[in-house]
PDB file of C-alpha atoms in Angstrom:
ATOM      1  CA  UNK A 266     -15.690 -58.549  -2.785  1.00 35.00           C
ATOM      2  CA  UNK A 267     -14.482 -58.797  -6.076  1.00 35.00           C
ATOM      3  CA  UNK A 268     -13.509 -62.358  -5.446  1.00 30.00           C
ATOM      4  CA  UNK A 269     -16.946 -63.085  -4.268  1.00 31.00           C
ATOM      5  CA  UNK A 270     -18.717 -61.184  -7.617  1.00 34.00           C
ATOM      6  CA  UNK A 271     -16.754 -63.761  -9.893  1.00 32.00           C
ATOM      7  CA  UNK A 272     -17.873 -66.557  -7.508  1.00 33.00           C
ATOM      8  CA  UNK A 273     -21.107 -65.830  -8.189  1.00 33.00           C
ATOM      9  CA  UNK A 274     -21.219 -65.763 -11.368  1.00 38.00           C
ATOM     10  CA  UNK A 275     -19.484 -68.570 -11.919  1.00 36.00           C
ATOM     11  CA  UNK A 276     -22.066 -70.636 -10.075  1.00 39.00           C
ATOM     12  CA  UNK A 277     -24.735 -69.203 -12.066  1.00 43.00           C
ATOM     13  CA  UNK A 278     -22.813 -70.407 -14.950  1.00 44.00           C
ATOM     14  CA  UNK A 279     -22.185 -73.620 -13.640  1.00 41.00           C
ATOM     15  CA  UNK A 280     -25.683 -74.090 -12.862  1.00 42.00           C
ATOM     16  CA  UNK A 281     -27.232 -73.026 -16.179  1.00 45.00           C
ATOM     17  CA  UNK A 282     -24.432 -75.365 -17.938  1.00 44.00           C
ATOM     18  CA  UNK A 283     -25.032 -78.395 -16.085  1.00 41.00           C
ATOM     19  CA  UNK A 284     -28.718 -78.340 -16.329  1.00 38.00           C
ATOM     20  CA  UNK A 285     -28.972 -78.106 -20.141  1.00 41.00           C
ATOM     21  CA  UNK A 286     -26.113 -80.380 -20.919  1.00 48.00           C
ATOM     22  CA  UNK A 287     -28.268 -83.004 -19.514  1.00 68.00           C
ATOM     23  CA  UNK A 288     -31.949 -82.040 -20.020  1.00 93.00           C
ATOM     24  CA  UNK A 289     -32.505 -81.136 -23.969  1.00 97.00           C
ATOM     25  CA  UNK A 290     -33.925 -77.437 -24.556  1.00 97.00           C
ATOM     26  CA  UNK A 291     -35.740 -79.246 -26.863  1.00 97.00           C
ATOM     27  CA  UNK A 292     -36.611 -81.655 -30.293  1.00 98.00           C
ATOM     28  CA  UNK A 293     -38.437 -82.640 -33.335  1.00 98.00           C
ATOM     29  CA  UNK A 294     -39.091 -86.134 -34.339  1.00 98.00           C
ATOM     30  CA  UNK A 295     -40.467 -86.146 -37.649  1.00 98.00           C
ATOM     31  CA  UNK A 296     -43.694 -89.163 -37.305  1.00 97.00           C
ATOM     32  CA  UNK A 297     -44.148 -88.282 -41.227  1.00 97.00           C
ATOM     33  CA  UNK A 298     -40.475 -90.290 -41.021  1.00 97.00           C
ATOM     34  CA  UNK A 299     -40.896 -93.713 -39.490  1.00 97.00           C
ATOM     35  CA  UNK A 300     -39.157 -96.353 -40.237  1.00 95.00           C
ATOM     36  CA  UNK A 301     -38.820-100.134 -39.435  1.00 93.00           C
ATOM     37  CA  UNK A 302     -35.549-101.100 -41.008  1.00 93.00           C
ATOM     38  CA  UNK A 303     -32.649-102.729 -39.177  1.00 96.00           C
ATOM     39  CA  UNK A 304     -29.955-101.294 -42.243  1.00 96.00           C
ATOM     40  CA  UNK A 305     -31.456 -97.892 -41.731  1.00 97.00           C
ATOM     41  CA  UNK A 306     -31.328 -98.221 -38.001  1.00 97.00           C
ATOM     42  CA  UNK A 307     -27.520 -99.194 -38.012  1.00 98.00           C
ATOM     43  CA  UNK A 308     -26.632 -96.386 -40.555  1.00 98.00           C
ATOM     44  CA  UNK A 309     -28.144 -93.980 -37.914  1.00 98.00           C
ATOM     45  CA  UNK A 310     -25.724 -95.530 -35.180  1.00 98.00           C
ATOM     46  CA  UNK A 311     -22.650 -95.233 -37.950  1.00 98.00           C
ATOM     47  CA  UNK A 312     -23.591 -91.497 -38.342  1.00 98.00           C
ATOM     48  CA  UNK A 313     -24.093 -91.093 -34.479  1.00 98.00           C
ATOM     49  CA  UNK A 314     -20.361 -92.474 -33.602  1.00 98.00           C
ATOM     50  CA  UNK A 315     -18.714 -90.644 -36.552  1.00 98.00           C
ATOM     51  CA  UNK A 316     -19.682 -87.364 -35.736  1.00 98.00           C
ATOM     52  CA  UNK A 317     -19.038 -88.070 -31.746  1.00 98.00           C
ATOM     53  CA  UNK A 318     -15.706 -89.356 -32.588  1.00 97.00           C
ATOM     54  CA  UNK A 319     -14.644 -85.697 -33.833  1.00 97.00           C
ATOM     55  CA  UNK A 320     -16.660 -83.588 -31.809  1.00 97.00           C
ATOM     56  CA  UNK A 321     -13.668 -83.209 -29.437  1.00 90.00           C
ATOM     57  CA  UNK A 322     -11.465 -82.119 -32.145  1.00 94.00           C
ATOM     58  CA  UNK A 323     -14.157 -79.680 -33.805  1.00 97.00           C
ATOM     59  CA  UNK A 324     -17.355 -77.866 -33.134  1.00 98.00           C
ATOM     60  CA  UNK A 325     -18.753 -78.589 -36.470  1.00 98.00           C
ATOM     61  CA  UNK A 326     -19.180 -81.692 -38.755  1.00 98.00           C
ATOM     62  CA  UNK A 327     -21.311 -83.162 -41.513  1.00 98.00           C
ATOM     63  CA  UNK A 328     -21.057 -86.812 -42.424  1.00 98.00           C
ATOM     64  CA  UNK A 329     -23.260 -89.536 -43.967  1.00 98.00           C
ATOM     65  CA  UNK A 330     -23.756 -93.328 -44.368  1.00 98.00           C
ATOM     66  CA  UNK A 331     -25.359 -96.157 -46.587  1.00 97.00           C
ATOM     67  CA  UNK A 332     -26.394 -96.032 -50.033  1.00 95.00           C
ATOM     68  CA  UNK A 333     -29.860 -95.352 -51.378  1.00 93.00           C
ATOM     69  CA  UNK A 334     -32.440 -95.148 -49.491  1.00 92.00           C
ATOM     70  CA  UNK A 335     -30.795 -96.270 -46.045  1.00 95.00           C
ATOM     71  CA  UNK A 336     -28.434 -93.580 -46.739  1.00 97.00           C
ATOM     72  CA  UNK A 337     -28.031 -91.684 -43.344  1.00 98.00           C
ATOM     73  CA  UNK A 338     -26.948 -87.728 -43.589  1.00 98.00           C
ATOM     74  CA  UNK A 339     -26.023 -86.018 -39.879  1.00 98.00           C
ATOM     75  CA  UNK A 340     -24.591 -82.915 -38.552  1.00 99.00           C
ATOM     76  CA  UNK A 341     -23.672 -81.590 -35.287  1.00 98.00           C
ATOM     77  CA  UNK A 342     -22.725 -78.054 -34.123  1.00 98.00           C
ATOM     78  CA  UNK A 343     -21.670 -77.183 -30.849  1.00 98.00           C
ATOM     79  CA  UNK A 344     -21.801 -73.244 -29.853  1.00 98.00           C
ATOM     80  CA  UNK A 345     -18.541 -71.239 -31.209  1.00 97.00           C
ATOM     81  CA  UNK A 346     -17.856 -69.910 -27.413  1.00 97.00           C
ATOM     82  CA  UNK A 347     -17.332 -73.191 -25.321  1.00 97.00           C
ATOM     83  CA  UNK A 348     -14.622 -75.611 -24.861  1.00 96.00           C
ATOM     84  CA  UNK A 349     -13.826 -78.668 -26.712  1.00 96.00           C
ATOM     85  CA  UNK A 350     -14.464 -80.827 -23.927  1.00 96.00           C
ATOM     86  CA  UNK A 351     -17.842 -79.041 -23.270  1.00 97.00           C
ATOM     87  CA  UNK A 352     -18.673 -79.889 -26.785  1.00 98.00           C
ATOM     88  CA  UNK A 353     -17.499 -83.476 -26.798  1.00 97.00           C
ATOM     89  CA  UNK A 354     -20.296 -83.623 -23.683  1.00 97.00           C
ATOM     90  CA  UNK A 355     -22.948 -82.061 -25.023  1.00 98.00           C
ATOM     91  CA  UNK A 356     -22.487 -84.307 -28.484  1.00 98.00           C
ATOM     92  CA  UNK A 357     -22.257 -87.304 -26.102  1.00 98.00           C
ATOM     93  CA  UNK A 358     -25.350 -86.686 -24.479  1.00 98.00           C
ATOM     94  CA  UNK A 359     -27.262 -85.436 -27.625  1.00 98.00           C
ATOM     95  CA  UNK A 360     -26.409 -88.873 -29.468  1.00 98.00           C
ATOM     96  CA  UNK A 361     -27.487 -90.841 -26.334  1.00 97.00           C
ATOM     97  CA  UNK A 362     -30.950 -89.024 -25.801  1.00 98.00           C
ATOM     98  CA  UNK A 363     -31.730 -88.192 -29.676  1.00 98.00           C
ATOM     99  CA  UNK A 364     -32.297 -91.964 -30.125  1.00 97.00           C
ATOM    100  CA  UNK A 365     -34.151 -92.497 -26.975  1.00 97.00           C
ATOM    101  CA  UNK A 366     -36.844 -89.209 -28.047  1.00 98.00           C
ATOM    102  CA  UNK A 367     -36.798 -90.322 -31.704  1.00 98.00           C
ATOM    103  CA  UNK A 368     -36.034 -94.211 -31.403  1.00 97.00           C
ATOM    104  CA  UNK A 369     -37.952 -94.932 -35.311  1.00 97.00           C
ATOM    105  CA  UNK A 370     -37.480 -91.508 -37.296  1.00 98.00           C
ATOM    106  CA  UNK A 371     -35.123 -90.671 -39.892  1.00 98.00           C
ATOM    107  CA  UNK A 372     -35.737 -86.881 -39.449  1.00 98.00           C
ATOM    108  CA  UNK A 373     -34.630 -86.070 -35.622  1.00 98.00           C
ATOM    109  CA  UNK A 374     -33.640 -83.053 -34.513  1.00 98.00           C
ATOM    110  CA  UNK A 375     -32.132 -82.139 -30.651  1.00 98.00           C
ATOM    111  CA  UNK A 376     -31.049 -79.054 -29.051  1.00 98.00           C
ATOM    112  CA  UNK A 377     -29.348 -78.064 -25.940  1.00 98.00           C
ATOM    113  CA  UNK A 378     -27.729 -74.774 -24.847  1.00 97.00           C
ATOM    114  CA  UNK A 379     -23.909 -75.741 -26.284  1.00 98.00           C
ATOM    115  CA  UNK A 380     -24.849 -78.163 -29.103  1.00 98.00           C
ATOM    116  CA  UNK A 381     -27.446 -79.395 -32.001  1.00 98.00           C
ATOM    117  CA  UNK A 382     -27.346 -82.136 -33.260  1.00 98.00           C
ATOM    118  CA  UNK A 383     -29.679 -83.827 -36.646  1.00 98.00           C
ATOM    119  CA  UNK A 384     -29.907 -86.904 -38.821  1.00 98.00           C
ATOM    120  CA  UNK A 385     -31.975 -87.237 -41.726  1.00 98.00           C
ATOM    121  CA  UNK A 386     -32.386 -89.686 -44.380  1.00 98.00           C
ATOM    122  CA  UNK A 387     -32.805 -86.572 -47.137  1.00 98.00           C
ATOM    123  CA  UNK A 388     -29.444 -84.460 -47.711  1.00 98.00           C
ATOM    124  CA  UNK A 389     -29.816 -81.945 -45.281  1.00 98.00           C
ATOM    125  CA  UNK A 390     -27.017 -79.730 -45.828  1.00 98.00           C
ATOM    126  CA  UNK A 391     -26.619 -76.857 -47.133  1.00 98.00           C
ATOM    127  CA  UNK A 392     -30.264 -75.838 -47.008  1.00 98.00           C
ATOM    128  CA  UNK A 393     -31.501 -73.174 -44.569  1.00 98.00           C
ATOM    129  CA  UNK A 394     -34.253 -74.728 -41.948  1.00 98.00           C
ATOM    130  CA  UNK A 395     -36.775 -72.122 -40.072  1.00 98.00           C
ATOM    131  CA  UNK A 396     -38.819 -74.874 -39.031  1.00 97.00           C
ATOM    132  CA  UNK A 397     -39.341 -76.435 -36.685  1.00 97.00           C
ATOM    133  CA  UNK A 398     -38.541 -73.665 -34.510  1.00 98.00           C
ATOM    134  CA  UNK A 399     -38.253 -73.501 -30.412  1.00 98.00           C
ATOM    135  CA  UNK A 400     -38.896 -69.916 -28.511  1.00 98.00           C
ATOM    136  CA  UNK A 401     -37.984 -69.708 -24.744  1.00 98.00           C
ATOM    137  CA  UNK A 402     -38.946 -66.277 -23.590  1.00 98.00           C
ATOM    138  CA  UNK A 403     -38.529 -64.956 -20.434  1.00 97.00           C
ATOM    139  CA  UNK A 404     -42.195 -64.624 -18.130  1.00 96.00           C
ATOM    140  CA  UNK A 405     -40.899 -60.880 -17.091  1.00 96.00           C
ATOM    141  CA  UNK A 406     -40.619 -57.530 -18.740  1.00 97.00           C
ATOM    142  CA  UNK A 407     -38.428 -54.812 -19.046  1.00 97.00           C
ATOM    143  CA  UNK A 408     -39.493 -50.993 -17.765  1.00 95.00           C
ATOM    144  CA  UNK A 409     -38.078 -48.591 -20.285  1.00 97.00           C
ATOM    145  CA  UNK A 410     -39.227 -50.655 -23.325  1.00 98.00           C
ATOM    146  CA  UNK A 411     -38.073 -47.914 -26.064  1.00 98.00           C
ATOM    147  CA  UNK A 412     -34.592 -47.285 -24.548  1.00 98.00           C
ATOM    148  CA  UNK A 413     -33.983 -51.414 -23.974  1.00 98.00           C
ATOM    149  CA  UNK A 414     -35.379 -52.345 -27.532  1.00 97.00           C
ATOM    150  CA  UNK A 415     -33.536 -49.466 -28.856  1.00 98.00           C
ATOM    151  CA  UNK A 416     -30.113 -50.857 -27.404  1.00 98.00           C
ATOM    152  CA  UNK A 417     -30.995 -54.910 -28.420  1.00 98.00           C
ATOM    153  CA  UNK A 418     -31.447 -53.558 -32.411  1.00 97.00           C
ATOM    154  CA  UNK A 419     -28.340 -52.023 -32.045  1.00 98.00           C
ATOM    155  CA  UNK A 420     -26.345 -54.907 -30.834  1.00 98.00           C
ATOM    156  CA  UNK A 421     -28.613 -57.509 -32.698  1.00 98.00           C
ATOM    157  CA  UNK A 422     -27.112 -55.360 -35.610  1.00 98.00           C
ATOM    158  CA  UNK A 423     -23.625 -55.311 -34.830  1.00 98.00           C
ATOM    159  CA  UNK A 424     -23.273 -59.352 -33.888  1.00 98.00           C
ATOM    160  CA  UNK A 425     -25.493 -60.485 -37.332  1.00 98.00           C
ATOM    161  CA  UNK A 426     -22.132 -58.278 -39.296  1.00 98.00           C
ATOM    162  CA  UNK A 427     -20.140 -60.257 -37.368  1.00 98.00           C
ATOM    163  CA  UNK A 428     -21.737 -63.688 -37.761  1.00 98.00           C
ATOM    164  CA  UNK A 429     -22.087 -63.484 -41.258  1.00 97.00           C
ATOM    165  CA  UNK A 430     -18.059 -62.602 -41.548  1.00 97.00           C
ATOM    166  CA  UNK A 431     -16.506 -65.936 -43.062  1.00 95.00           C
ATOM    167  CA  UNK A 432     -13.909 -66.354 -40.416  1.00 96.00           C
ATOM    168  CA  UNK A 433     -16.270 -65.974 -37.408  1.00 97.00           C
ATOM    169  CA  UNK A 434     -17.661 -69.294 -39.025  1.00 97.00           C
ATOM    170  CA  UNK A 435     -21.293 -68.111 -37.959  1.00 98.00           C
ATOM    171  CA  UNK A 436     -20.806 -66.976 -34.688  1.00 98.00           C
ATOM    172  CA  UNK A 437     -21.505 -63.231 -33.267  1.00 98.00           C
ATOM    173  CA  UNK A 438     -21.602 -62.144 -29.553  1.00 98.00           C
ATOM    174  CA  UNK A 439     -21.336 -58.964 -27.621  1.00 98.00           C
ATOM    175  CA  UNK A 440     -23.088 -57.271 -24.907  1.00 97.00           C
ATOM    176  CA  UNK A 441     -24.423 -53.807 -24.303  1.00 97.00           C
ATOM    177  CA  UNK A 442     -24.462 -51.415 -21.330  1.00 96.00           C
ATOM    178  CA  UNK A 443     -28.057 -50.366 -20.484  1.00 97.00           C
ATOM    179  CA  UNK A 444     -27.376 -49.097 -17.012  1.00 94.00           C
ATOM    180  CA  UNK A 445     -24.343 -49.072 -14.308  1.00 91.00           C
ATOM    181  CA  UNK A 446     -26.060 -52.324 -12.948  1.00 90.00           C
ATOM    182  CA  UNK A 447     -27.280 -53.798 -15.776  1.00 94.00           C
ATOM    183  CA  UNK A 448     -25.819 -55.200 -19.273  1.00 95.00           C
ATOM    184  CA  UNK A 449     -27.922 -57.307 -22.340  1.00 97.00           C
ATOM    185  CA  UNK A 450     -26.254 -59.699 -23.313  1.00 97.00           C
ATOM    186  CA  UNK A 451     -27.003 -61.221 -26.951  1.00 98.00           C
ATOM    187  CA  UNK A 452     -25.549 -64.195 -29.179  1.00 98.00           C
ATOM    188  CA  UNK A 453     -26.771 -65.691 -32.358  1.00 98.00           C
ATOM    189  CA  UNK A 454     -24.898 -68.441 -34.627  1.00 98.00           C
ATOM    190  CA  UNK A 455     -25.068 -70.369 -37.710  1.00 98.00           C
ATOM    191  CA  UNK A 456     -24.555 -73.676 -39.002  1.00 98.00           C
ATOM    192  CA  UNK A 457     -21.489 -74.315 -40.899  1.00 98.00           C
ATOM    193  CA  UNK A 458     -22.786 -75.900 -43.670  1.00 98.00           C
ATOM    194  CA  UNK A 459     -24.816 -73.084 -44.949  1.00 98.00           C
ATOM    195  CA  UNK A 460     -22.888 -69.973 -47.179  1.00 97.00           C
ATOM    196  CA  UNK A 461     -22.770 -66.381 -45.172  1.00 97.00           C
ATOM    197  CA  UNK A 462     -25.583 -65.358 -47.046  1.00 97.00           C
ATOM    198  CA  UNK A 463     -28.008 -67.911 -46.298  1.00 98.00           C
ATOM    199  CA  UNK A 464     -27.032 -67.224 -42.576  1.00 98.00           C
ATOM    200  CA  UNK A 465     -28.529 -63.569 -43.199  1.00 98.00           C
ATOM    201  CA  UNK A 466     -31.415 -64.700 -44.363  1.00 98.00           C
ATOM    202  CA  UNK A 467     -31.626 -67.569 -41.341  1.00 98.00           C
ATOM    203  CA  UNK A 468     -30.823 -64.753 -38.646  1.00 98.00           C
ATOM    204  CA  UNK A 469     -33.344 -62.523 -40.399  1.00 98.00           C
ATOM    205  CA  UNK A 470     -36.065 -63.960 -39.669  1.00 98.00           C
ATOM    206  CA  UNK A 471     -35.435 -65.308 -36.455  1.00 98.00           C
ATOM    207  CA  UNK A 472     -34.945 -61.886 -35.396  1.00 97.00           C
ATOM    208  CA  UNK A 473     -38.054 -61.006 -36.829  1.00 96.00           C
ATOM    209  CA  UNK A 474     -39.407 -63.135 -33.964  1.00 94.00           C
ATOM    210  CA  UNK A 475     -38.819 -59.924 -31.617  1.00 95.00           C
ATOM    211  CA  UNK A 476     -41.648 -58.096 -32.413  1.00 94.00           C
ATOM    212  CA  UNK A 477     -44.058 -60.738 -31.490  1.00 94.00           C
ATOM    213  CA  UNK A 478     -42.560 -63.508 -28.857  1.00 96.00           C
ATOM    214  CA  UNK A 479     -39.632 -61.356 -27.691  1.00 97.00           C
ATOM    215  CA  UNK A 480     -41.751 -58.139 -27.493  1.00 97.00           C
ATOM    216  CA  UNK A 481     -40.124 -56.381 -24.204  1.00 98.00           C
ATOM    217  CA  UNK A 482     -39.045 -59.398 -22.603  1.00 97.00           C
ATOM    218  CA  UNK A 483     -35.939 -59.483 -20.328  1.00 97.00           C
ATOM    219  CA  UNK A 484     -34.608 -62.696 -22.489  1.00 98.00           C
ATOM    220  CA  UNK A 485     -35.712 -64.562 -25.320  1.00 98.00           C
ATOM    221  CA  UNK A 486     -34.264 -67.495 -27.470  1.00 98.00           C
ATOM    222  CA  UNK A 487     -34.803 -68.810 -30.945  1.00 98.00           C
ATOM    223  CA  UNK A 488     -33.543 -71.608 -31.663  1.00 98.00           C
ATOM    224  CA  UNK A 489     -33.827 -73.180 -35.390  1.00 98.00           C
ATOM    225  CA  UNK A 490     -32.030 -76.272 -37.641  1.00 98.00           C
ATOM    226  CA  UNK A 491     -29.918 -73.260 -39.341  1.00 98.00           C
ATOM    227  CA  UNK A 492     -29.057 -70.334 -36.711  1.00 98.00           C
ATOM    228  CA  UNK A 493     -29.656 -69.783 -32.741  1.00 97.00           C
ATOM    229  CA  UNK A 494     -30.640 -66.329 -31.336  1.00 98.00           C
ATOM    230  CA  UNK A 495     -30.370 -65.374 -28.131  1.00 98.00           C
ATOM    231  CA  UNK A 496     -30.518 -62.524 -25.549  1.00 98.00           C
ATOM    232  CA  UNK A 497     -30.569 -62.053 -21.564  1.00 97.00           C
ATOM    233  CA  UNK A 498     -29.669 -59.607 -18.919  1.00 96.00           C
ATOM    234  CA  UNK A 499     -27.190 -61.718 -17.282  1.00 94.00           C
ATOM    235  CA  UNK A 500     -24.133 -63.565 -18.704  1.00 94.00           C
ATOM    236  CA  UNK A 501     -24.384 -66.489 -20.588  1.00 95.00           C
ATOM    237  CA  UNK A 502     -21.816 -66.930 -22.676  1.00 96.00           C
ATOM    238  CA  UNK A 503     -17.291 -67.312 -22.754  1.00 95.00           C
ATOM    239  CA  UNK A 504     -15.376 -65.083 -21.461  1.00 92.00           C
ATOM    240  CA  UNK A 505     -16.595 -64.925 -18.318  1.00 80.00           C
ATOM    241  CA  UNK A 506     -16.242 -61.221 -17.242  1.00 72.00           C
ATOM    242  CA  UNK A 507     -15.528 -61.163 -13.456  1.00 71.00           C
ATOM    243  CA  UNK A 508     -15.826 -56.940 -13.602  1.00 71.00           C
ATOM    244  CA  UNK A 509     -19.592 -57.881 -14.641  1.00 71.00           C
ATOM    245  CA  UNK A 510     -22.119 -57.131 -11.868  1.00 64.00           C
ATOM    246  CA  UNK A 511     -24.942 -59.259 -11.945  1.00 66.00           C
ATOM    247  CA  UNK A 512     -28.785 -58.451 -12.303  1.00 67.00           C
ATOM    248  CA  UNK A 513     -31.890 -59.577 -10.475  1.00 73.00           C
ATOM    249  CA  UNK A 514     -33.470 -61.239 -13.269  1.00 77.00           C
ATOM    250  CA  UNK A 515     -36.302 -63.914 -13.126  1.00 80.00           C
ATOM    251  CA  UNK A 516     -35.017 -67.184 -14.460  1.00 84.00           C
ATOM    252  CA  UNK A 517     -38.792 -68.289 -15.025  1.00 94.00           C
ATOM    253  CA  UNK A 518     -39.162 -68.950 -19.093  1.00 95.00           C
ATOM    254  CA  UNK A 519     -41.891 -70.148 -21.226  1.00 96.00           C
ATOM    255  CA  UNK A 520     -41.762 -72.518 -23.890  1.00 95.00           C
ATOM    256  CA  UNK A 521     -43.174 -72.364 -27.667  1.00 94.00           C
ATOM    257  CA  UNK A 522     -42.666 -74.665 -30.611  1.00 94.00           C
ATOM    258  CA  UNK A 523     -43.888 -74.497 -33.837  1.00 92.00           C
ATOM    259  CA  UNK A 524     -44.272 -77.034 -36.377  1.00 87.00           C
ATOM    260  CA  UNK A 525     -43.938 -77.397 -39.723  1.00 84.00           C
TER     261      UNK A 525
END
């Protein structure tokens, strides 16, 4: 039985892996950014293979290309819990799409579940980014809303501490027992290239999003150019747990963006 339980939710895994490390949670291709400009174009394709080329090695880097105007500034992080290979994918396949969804803008943007991935023409990094912003919230609710949102401020508490700890390097994650049968789960991250406090300030108001788009849902996400929140009632993220039982929970989500 016990053999079957980790089966199970190592297929869910699986599943929810595979599909978003080929189909993008989401982008932004900046049309304010257009460009027509074969030097700019190949600095974009310098920045694209330099940060693949390490994203086996690390799950973070910053690099840039050109001079002037062409000059190219990108950044990739993958998220602190999966494998180097699994980054190394996820980079591969955000380099390859990114420049099919944004083939003539300087300011592109991608995101899938393990990875983000930018380029810009303006330096970038360093500076926290709340917009754009993408919300995936789950289309069901949960029954005992005091006792749930209760718990989720708790633990959204405890993994921003450890997030903004310097040698976490941005990353928090934990879960929460709400019930014999049923655990939250919750994980929320930062980009390397901003300082701890900036990543307070990034995680703060992404979490502020709970009140409104998260409001009793059973899982929400929030996913920004500076930080990534997220919560569910089923695992998502390394170690697996095989001890963990798994809930019925509705895999239906809805989609928001908003704009600068």
């Amino acid at each position: 039985m016990a053999f079957l339980h980790y089966s199970l939710l190592l297929i869910l895994l699986f599943c929810i892996c595979t599909a978003v490390s080929v189909d993008p949670l989401g982008n932004f291709c900046d049309d304010a950014t257009k460009f027509n400009n074969a030097k700019t174009s190949a600095n974009i394709g310098k920045v694209l293979a330099e940060l693949l080329s390490v994203s086996a090695k690390d799950s973070f880097s910053t690099t840039s290309y050109g001079y002037a105007m062409n000059q190219v500034y990108g950044l990739y992080q993958c998220r602190g819990d999966i494998s180097s290979n699994e980054c190394l994918s996820c980079i591969k396949d955000a380099a390859k799409e990114i420049q099919k969804r944004c083939p003539d803008q300087t300011d592109a943007r991608i995101w899938y579940d393990f990875c983000f991935l930018r380029y810009n023409t303006k330096n970038f990094l360093g500076q926290v980014e709340t917009t754009p912003g993408i919300f995936y919230y789950n289309v069901d609710f949960v029954s005992d809303t005091d006792f749930f949102n209760k718990k989720l401020v708790q633990l959204k508490n405890k993994i921003t501490a450890e997030a903004i700890v310097p040698k976490n390097k941005g990353l928090g994650k934990g879960k929460s027992k709400l019930s014999p049968f049923l655990t939250l789960y919750a994980l929320m991250q930062c980009t390397r290239d901003i300082p701890e406090i900036d990543c307070a300030q990034c995680l703060a108001v992404a979490v502020g999003n709970f009140p409104t788009i998260c409001l009793n849902r059973k899982g929400c996400r929030i996913l920004y150019s500076s930080c990534y929140v997220r919560y569910e009632l089923y695992p998502f993220f390394f170690p697996l747990d095989p001890k963990e039982k798994l809930a019925n929970v509705s895999m239906n989500y809805t989609m928001k963006v908003s704009r600068p």
